Tab-separated table of C-alpha atoms and ligand atoms in Angstrom:
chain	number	residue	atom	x	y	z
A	3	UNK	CA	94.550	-62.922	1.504
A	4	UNK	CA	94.967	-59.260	1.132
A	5	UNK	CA	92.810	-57.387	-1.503
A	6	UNK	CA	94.297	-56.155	-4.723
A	7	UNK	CA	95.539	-52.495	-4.544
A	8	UNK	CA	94.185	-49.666	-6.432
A	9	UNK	CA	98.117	-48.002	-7.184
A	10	UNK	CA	99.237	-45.052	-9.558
A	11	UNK	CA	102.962	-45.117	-11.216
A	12	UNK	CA	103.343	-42.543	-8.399
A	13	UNK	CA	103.300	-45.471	-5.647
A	14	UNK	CA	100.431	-43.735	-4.315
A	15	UNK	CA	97.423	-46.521	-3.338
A	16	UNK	CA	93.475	-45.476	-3.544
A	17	UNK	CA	92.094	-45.422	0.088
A	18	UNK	CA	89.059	-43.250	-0.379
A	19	UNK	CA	86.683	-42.298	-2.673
A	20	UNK	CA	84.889	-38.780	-3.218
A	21	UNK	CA	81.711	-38.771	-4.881
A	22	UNK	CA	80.104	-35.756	-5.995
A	23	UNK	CA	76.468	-37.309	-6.039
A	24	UNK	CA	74.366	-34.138	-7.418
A	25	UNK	CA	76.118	-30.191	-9.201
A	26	UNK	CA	72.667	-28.811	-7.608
A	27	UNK	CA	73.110	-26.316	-4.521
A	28	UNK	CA	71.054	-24.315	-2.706
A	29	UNK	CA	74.415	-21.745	-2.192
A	30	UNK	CA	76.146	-19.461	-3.718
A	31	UNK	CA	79.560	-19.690	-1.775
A	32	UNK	CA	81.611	-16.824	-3.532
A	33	UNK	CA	84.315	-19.164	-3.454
A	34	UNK	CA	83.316	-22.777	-4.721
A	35	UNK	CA	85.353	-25.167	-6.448
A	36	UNK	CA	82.576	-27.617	-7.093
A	37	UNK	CA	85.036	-30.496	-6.795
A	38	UNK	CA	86.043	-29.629	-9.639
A	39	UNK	CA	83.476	-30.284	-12.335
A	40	UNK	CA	83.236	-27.374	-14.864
A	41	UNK	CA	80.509	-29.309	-17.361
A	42	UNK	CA	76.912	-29.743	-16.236
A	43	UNK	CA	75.004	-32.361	-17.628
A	44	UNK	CA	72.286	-32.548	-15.236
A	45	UNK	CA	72.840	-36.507	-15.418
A	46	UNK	CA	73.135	-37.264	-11.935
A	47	UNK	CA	74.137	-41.078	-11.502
A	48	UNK	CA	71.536	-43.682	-9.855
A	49	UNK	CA	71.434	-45.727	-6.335
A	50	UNK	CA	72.656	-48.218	-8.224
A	51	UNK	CA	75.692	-47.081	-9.814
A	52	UNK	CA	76.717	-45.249	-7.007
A	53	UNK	CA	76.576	-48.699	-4.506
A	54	UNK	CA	78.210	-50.421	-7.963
A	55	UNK	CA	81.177	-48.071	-7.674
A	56	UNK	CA	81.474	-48.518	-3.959
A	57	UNK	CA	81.017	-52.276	-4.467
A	58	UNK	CA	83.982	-52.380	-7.257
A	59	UNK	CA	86.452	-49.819	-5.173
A	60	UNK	CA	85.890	-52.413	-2.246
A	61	UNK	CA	87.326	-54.811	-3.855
A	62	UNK	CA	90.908	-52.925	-4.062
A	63	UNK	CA	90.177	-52.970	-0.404
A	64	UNK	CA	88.598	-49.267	-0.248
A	65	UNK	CA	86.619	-48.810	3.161
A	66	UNK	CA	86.195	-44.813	2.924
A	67	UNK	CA	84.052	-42.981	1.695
A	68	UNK	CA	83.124	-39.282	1.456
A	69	UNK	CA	79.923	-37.599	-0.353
A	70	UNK	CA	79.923	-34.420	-1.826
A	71	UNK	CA	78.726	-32.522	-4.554
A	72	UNK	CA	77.188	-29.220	-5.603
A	73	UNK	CA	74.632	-30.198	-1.822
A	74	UNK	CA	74.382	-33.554	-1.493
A	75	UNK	CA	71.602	-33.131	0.676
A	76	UNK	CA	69.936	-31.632	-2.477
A	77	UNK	CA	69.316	-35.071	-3.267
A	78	UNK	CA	66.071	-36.458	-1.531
A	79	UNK	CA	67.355	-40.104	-1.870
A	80	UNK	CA	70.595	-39.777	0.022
A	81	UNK	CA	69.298	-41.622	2.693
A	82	UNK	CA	68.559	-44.847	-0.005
A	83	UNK	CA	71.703	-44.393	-1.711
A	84	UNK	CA	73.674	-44.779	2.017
A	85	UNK	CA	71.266	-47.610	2.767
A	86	UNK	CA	72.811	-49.367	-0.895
A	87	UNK	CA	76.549	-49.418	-0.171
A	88	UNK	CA	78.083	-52.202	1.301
A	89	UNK	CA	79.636	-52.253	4.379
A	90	UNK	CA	82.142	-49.867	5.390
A	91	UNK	CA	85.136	-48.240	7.516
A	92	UNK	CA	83.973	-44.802	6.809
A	93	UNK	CA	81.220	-43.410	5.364
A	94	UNK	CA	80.727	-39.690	6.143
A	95	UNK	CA	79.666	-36.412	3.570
A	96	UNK	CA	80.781	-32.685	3.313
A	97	UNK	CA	77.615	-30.320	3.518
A	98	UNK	CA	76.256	-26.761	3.669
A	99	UNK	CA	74.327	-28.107	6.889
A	100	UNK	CA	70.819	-25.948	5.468
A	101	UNK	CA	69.083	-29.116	5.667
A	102	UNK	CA	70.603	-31.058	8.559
A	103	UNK	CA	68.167	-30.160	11.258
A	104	UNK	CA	65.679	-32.326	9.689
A	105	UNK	CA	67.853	-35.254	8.513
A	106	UNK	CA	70.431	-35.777	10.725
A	107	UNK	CA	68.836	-38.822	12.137
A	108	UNK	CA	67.278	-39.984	9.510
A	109	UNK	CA	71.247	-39.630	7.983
A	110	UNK	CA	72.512	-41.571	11.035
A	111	UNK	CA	70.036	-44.109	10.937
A	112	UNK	CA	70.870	-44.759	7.188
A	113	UNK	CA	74.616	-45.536	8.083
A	114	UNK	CA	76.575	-42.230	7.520
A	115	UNK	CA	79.045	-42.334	10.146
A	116	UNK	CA	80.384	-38.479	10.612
A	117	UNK	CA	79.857	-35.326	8.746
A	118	UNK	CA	81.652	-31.933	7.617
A	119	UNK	CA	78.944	-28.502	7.448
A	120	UNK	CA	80.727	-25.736	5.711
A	121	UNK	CA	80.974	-22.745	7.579
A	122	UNK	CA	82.816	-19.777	6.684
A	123	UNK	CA	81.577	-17.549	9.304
A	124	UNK	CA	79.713	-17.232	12.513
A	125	UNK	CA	78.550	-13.528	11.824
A	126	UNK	CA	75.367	-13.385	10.144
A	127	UNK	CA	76.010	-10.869	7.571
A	128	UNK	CA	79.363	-11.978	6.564
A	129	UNK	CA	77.587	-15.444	6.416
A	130	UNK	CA	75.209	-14.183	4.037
A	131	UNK	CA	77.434	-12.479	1.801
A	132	UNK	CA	80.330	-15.132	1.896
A	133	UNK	CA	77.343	-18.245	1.109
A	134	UNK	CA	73.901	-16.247	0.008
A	135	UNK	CA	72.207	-18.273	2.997
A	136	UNK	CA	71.411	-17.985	6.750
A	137	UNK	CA	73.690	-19.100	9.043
A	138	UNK	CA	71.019	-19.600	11.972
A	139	UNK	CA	70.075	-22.546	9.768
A	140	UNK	CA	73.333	-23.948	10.031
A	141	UNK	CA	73.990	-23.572	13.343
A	142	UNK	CA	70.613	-25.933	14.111
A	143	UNK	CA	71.666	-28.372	12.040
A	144	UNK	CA	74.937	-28.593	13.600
A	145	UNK	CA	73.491	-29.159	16.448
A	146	UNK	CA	71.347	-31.834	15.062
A	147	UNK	CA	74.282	-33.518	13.867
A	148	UNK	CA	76.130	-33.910	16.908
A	149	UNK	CA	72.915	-35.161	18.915
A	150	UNK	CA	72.213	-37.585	16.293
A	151	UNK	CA	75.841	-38.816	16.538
A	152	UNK	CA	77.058	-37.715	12.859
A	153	UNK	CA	80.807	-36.819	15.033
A	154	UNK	CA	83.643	-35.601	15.086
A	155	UNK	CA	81.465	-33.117	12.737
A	156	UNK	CA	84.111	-30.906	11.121
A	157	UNK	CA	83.171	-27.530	10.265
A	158	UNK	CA	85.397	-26.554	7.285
A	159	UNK	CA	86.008	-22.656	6.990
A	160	UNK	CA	87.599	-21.770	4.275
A	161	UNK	CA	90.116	-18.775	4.864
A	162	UNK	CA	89.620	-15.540	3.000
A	163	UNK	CA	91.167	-12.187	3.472
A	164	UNK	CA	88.775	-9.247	4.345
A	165	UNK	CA	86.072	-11.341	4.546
A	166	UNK	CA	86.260	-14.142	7.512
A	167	UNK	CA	89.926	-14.191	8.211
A	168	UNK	CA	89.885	-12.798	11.591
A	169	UNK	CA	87.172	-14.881	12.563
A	170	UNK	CA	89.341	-17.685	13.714
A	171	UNK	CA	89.424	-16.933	17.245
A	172	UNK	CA	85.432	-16.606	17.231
A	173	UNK	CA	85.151	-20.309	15.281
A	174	UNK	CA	87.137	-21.706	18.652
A	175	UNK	CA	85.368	-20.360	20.931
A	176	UNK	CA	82.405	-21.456	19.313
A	177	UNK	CA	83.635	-25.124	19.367
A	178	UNK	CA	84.300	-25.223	23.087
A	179	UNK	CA	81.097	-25.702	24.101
A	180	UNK	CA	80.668	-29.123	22.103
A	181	UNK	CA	83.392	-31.076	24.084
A	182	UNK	CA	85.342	-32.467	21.622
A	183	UNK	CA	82.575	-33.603	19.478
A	184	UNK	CA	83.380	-30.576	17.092
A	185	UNK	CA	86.678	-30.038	15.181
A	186	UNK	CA	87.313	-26.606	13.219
A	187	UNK	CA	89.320	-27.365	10.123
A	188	UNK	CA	90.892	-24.254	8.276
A	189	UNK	CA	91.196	-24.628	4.201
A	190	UNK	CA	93.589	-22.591	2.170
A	191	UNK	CA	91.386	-21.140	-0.218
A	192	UNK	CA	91.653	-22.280	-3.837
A	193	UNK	CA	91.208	-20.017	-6.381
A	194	UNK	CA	88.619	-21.508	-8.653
A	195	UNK	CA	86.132	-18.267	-9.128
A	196	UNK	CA	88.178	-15.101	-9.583
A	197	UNK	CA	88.961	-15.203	-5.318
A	198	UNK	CA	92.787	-14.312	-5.736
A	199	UNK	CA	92.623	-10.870	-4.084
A	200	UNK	CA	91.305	-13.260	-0.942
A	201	UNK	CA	93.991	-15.418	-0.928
A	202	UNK	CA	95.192	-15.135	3.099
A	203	UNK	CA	98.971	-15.478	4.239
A	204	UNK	CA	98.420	-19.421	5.702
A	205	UNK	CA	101.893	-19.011	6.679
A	206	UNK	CA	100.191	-16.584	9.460
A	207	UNK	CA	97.706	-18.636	10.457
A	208	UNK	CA	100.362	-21.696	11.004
A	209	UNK	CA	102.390	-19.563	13.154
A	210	UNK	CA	98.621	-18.531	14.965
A	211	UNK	CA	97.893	-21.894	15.646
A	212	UNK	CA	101.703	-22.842	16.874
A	213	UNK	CA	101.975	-20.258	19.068
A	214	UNK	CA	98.740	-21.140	20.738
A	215	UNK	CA	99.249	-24.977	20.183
A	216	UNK	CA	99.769	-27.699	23.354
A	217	UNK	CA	100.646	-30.300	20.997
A	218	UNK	CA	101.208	-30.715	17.113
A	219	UNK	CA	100.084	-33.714	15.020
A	220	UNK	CA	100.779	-34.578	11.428
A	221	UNK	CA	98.364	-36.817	9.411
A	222	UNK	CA	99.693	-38.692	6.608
A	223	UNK	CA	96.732	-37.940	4.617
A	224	UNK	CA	98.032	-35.272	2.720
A	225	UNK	CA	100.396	-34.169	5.228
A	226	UNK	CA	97.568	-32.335	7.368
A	227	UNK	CA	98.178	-30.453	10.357
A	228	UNK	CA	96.497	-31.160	14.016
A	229	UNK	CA	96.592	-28.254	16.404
A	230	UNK	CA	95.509	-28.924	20.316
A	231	UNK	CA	94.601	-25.835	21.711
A	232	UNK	CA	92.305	-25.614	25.124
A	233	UNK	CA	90.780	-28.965	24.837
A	234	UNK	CA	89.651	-28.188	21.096
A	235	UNK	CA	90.982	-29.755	17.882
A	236	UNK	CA	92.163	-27.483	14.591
A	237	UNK	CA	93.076	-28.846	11.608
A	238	UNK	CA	94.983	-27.113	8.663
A	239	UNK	CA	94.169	-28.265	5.179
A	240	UNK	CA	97.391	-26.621	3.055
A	241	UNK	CA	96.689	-27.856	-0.856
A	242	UNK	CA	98.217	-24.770	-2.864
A	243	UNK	CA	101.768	-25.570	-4.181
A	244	UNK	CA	102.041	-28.836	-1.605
A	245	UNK	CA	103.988	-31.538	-3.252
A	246	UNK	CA	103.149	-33.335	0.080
A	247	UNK	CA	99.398	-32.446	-0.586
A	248	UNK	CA	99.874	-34.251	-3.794
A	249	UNK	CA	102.137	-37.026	-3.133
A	250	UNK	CA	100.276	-38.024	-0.117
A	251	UNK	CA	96.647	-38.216	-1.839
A	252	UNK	CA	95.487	-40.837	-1.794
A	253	UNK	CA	91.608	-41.058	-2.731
A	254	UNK	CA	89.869	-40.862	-6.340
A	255	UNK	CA	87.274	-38.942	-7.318
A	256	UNK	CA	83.786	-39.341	-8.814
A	257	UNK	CA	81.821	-36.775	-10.476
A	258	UNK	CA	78.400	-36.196	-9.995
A	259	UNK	CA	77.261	-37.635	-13.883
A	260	UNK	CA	79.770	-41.062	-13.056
A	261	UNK	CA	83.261	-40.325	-14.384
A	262	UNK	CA	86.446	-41.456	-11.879
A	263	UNK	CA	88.489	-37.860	-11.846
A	264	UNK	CA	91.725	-39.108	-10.714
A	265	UNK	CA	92.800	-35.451	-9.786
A	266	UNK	CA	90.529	-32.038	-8.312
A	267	UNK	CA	92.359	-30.128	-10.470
A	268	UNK	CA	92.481	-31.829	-13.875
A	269	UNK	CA	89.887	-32.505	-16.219
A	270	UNK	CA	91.301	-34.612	-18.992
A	271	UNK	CA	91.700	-37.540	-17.500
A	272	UNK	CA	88.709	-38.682	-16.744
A	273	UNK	CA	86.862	-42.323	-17.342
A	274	UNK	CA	83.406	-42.711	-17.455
A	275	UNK	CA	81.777	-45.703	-15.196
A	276	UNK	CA	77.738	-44.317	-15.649
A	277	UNK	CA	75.518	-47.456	-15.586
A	278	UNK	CA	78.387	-50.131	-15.344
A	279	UNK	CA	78.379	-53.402	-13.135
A	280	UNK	CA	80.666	-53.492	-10.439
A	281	UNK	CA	82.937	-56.052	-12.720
A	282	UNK	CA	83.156	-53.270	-15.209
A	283	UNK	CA	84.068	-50.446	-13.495
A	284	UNK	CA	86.686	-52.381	-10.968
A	285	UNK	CA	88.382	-52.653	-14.619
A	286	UNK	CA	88.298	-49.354	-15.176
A	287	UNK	CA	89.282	-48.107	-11.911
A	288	UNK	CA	92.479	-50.185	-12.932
A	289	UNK	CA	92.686	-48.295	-16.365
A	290	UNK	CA	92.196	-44.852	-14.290
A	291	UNK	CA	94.958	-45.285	-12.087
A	292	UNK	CA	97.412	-44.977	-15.846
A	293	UNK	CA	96.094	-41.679	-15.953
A	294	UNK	CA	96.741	-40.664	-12.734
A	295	UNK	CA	99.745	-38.560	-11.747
A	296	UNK	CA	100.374	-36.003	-9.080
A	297	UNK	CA	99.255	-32.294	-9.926
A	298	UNK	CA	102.341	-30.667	-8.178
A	299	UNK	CA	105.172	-32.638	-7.966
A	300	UNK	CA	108.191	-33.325	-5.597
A	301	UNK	CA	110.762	-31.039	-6.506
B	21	SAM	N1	77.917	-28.200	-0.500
B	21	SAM	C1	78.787	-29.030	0.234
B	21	SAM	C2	79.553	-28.256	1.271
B	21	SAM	O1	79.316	-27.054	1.426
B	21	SAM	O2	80.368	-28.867	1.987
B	21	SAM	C3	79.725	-29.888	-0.598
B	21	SAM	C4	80.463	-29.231	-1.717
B	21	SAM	S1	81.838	-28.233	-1.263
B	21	SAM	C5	82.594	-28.067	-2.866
B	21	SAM	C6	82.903	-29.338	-0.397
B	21	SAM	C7	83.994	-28.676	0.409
B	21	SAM	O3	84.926	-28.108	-0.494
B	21	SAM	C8	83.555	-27.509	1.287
B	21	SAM	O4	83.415	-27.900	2.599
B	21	SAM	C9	84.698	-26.544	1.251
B	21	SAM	O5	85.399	-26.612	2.442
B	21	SAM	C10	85.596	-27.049	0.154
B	21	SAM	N2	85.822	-25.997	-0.812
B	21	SAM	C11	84.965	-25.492	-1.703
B	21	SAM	N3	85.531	-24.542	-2.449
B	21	SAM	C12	86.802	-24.434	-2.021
B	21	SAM	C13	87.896	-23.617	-2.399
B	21	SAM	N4	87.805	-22.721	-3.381
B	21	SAM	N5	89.060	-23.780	-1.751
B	21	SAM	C14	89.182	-24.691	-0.762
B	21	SAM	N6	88.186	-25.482	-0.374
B	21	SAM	C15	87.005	-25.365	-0.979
């Protein structure tokens, strides 16, 4: 029999979770959106209730799901917390990589199955002014990630005028060497912390990747863009002003103190499962799904 179905009045079904696990960071990316959270209550949720909500979405036949946070990898238990869920499609996490080069295998061993590093720049200096940190760091624990077998690893850059923008060329290059193993994925910027003046033309950087394209694909998943380009894999992540961004999303959120946030960019909608049994919050993932609409709409 096939599971129950976690839909919104907008048709659209719950195949993913995101689940912002700590607000801590170790970065000071100029640009942050924090998944959205704006209130920090320093009450990050347990092992258990994170495996509970896991455990209830699974139910609604959920198989994905993505960690993220603040740095995830700020929390020393991450390892227990993957060793909790159940099993599976698709576990993987989005990270500054600082601390993959020690616990990429550890990671892998624990079940996470793939992994996105943040990494707005190549260059050193523009590293450190872009994220505070030191990109040499990174660039080990990329490393790590592919040998421990944490792939495709997806290096998210997100695109900012003046500051990285014309490092796109540099980012493939850089990939080649990994075989396939590493995918760049390009982010519109979203302007969360006073970044408008870096907003970058992403109509540019389409036509970029088209001209230089061998083949185009489109995920449904939020109607995301696959370039092929010399044997390397770019990805386009468009969510400013995309009715297909919204219509097509289809995963719910969980902030890092244990409230479902059915949207990024909303917070007044949100349902608290903190310390719940999995029979408990299943029934409010039900009751969260009212409350969720898209933020831009068709039209
Ligand atoms: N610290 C982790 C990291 O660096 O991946 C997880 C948190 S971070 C909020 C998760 C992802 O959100 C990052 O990879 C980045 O690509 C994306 N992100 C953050 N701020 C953004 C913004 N203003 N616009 C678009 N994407 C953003």
């Amino acid at each position: 029999m096939a599971a129950m179905q976690l839909t919104d009045s907008y048709g659209r079904t719950i195949k993913s979770l995101r689940i912002s696990i700590t607000n801590r960071c170790n970065l000071k990316c100029i640009y942050c959106h924090r998944e959205g959270e704006t209130r920090y209550t320093n009450n990050e949720m347990s092992v258990e209730t994170i495996a509970n909500i896991v455990k209830a979405s699974k139910r609604f036949g959920v198989n994905k799901v993505k960690f993220s946070g603040g740095e995830p990898l700020m929390r020393n238990d991450f390892e227990n917390i993957l060793r909790a869920l159940p099993e599976l499609k698709d576990i993987s996490a989005t990270t500054n990589g600082t601390f993959l080069a020690q616990r990429a295998n550890d990671l892998a061993g624990s079940g996470l199955n793939r992994i996105n590093i943040s990494l707005p720049s190549l260059q050193a200096e523009k590293y450190r002014k872009i994220t505070g940190g030191d990109v040499r760091i990174v660039l080990k624990g990329i490393d790590a990630a592919v040998d421990s077998g944490l792939v495709p690893v997806k290096l998210n850059m997100v695109l900012m005028k003046g500051l990285n923008d014309t490092g796109i060329p540099e980012m493939m290059d850089f990939i080649q060497k990994y075989d396939g193993k590493v995918i760049l994925q390009l982010i519109e910027l979203m302007n969360f912390q006073k970044t408008a003046q870096y907003q970058v033309n992403i109509n540019e950087v389409e036509k970029f990747l088209e001209k230089r394209a061998t083949d185009i694909e489109e995920r449904s998943m939020h109607r995301r863009r696959k370039y092929h380009i010399d044997g390397i894999e770019v990805e386009l992540v468009r969510p400013i002003d995309n009715s297909h961004f919204c219509a097509n999303c289809n995963r719910l959120r969980v902030t890092s103190d244990g409230k479902l946030k059915p949207c990024l960019l909303r917070n007044d909608n949100l349902v608290d499962v903190n310390n719940k049994e999995p029979e408990k919050i299943a029934e409010l993932m039900e009751f969260a799904m009212e409350k969720r609409e898209p933020f831009y709409k068709e039209g």
